[in-house]
mmCIF file of C-alpha atoms in Angstrom:
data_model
loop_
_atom_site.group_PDB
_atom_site.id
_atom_site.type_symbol
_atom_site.label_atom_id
_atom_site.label_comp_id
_atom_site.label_asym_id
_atom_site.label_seq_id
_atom_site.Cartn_x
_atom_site.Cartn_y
_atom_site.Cartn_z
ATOM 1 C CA UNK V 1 0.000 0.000 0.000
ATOM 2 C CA UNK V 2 0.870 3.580 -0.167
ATOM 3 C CA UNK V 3 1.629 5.957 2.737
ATOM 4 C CA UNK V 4 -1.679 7.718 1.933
ATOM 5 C CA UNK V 5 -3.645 4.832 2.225
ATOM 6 C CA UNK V 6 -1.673 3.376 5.675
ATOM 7 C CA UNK V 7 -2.006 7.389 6.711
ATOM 8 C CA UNK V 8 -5.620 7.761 6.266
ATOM 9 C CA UNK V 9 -6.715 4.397 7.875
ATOM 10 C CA UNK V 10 -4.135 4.789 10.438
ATOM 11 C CA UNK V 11 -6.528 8.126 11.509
ATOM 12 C CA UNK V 12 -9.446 6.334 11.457
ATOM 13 C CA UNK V 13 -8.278 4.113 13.607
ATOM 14 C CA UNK V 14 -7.046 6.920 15.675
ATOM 15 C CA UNK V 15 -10.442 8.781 15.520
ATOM 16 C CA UNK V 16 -12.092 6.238 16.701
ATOM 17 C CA UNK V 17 -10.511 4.085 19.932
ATOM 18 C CA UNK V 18 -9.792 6.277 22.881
ATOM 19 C CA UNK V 19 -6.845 4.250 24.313
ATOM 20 C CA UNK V 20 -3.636 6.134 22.357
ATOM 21 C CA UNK V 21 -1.536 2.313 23.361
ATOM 22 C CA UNK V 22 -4.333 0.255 21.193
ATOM 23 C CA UNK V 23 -3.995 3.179 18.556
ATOM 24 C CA UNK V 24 -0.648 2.271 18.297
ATOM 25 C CA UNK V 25 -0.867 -1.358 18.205
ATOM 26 C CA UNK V 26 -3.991 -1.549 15.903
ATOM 27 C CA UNK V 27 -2.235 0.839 13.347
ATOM 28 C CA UNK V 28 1.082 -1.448 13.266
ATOM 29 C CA UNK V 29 -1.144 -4.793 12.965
ATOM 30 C CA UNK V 30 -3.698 -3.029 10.635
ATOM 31 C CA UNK V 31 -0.352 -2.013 8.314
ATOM 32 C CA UNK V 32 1.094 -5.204 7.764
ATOM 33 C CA UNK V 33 -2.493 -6.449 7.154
ATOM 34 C CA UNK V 34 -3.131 -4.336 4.504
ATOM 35 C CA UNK V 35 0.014 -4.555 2.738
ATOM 36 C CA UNK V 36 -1.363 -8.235 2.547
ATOM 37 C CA UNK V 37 -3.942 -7.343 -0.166
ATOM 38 C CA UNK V 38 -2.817 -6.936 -3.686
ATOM 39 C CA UNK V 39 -1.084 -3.355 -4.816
ATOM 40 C CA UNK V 40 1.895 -1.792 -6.816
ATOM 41 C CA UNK V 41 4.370 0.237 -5.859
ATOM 42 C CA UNK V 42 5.515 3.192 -7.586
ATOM 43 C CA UNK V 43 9.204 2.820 -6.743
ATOM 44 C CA UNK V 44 11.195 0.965 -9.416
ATOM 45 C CA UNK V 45 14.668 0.447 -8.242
ATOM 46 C CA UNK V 46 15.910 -0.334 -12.183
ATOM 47 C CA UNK V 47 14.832 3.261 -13.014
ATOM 48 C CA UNK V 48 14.324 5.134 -10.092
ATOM 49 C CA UNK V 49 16.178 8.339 -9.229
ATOM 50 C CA UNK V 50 16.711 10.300 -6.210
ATOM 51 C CA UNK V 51 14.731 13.007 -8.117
ATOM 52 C CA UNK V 52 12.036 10.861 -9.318
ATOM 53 C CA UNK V 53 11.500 9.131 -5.978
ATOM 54 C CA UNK V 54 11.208 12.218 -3.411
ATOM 55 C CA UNK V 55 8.615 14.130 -5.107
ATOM 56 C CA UNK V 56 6.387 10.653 -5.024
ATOM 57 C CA UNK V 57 7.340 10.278 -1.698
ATOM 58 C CA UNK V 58 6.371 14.244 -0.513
ATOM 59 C CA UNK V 59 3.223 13.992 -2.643
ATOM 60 C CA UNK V 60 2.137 10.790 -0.715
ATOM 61 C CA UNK V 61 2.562 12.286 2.524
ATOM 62 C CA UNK V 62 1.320 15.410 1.583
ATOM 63 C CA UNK V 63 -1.989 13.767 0.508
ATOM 64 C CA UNK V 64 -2.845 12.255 3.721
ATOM 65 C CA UNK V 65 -1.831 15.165 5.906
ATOM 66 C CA UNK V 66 -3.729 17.700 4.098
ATOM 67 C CA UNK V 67 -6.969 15.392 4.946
ATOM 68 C CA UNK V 68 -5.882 15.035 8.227
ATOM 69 C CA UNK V 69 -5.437 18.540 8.607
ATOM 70 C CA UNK V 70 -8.707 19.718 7.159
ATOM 71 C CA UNK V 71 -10.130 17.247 9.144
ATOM 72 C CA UNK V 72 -8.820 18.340 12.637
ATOM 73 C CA UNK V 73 -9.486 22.170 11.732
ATOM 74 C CA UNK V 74 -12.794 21.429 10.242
ATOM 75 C CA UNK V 75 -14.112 19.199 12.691
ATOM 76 C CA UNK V 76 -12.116 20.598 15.637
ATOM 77 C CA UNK V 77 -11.566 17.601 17.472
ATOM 78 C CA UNK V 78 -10.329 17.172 21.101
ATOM 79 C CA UNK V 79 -7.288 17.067 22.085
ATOM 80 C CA UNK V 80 -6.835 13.332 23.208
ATOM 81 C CA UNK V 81 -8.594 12.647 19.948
ATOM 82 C CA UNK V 82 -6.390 15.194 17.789
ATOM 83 C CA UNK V 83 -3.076 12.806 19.235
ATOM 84 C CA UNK V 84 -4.937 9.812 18.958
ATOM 85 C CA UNK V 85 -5.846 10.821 14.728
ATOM 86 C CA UNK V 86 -2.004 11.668 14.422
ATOM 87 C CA UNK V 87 -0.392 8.532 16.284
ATOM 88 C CA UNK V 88 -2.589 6.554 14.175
ATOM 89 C CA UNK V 89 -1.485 8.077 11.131
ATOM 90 C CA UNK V 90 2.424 8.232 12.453
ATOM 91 C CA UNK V 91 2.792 5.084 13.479
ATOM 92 C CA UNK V 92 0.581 3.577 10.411
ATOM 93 C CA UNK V 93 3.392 4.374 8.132
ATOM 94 C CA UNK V 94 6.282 3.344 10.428
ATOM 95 C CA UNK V 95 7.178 -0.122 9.301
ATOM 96 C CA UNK V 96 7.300 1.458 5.766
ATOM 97 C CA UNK V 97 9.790 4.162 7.246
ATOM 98 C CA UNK V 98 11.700 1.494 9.276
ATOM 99 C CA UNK V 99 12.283 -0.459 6.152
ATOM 100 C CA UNK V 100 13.885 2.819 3.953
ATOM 101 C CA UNK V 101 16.162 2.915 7.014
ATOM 102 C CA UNK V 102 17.241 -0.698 6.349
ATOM 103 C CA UNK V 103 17.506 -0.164 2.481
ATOM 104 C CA UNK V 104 19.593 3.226 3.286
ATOM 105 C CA UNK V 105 21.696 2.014 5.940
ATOM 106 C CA UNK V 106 21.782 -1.677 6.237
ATOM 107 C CA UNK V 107 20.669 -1.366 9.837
ATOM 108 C CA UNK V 108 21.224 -5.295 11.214
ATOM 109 C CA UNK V 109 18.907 -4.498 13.866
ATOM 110 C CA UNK V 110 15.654 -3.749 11.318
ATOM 111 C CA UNK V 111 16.426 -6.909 9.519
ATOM 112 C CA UNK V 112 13.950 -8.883 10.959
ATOM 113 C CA UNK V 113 11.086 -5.996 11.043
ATOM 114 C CA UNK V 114 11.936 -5.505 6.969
ATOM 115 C CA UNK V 115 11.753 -9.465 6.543
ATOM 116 C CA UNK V 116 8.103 -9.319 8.498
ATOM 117 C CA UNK V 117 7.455 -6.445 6.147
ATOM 118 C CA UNK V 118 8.512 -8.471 2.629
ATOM 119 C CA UNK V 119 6.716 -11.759 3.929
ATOM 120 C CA UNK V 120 3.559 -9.822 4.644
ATOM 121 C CA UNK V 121 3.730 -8.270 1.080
ATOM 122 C CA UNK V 122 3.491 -11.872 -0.357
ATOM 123 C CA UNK V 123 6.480 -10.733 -2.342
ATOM 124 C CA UNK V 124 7.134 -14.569 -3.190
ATOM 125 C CA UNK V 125 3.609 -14.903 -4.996
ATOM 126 C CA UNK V 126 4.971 -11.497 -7.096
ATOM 127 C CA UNK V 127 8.122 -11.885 -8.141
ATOM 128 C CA UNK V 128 9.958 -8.216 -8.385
ATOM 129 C CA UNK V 129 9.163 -6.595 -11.565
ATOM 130 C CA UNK V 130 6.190 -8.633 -12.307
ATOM 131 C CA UNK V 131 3.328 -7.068 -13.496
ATOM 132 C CA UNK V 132 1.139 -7.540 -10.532
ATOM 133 C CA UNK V 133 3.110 -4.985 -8.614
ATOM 134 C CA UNK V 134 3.664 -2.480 -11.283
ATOM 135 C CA UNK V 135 2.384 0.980 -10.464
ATOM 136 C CA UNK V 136 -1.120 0.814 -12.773
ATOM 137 C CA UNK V 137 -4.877 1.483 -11.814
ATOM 138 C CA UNK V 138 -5.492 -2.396 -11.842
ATOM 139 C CA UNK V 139 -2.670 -2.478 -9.000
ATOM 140 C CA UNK V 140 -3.836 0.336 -7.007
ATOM 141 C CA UNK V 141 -7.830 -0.348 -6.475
ATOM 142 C CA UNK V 142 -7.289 -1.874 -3.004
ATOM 143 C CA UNK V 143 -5.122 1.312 -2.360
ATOM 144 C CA UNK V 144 -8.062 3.357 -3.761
ATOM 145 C CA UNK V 145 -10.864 1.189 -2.083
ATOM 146 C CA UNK V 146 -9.134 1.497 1.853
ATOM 147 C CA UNK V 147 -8.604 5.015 1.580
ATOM 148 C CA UNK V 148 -12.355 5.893 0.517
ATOM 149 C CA UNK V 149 -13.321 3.522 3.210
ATOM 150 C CA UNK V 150 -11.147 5.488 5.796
ATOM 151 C CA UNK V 151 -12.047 8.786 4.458
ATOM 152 C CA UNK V 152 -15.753 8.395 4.542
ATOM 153 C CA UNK V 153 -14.859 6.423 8.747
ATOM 154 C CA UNK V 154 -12.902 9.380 9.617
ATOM 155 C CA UNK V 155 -15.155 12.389 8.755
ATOM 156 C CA UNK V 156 -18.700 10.076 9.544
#
């Protein structure tokens, strides 16, 4: 999945349970479990650039936290609920930050978190480069279908 779609669900979840430890918890489990379902990923490491990477990267995060900021100033939630909304959405997209760390700097001690994170991608169904995880509309309707879902949770 994207960091938009792991950012907006990880709100939801934070939006919506009251206890900021089973925010965090539910939005590590509920990460892994949707990077489960079928998607594509719009890094390619035969082509990719520095250039052509970060300005994915900023526009993915800039997606989610311009909902999640129209959402706190619109709705004005309180303040438990305002740290709950952005733990959910922080720690939603952590294992995806952990395992750029390990890419970057070979970190020994995220080796096991980034292995979790392949074998929960089903990366061994998908071979790398295959078309089922190209970046492509057919690819990214689970991506699509979660964040509606979590958009329509978080401002119901």
């Amino acid at each position: 999945m994207i960091l938009t779609t792991h950012a907006l669900v990880g709100t939801a979840i934070g939006k919506n349970i009251e206890n900021p430890w089973l925010v965090i918890l539910l939005s590590l489990v509920v990460h892994f479990f949707l990077d489960s379902f079928r998607h594509g990923e719009y890094f390619d490491s035969r082509v990719a650039t520095i250039k052509d990477t970060v300005w994915k990267i900023l526009l993915d995060l800039f997606i989610p936290v311009s909902i999640i900021l129209f959402f706190i100033f619109s709705a004005q939630p309180t303040l438990s609920s305002t740290r709950n909304i952005l733990l959910g959405a922080f720690f939603s997209i952590l294992p995806d930050f952990f395992t750029v760390l390990f890419w970057t700097f070979d970190w020994k001690i995220l080796k096991r978190i980034k292995k979790f994170h392949s074998f929960c991608h089903h990366y061994s169904r998908f071979p790398k480069f295959s078309p089922e995880r190209q970046w492509n509309l057919r690819n990214a309707m689970n991506d699509i279908l979660f964040s509606a879902i979590a958009i329509i949770i978080l401002f119901l």
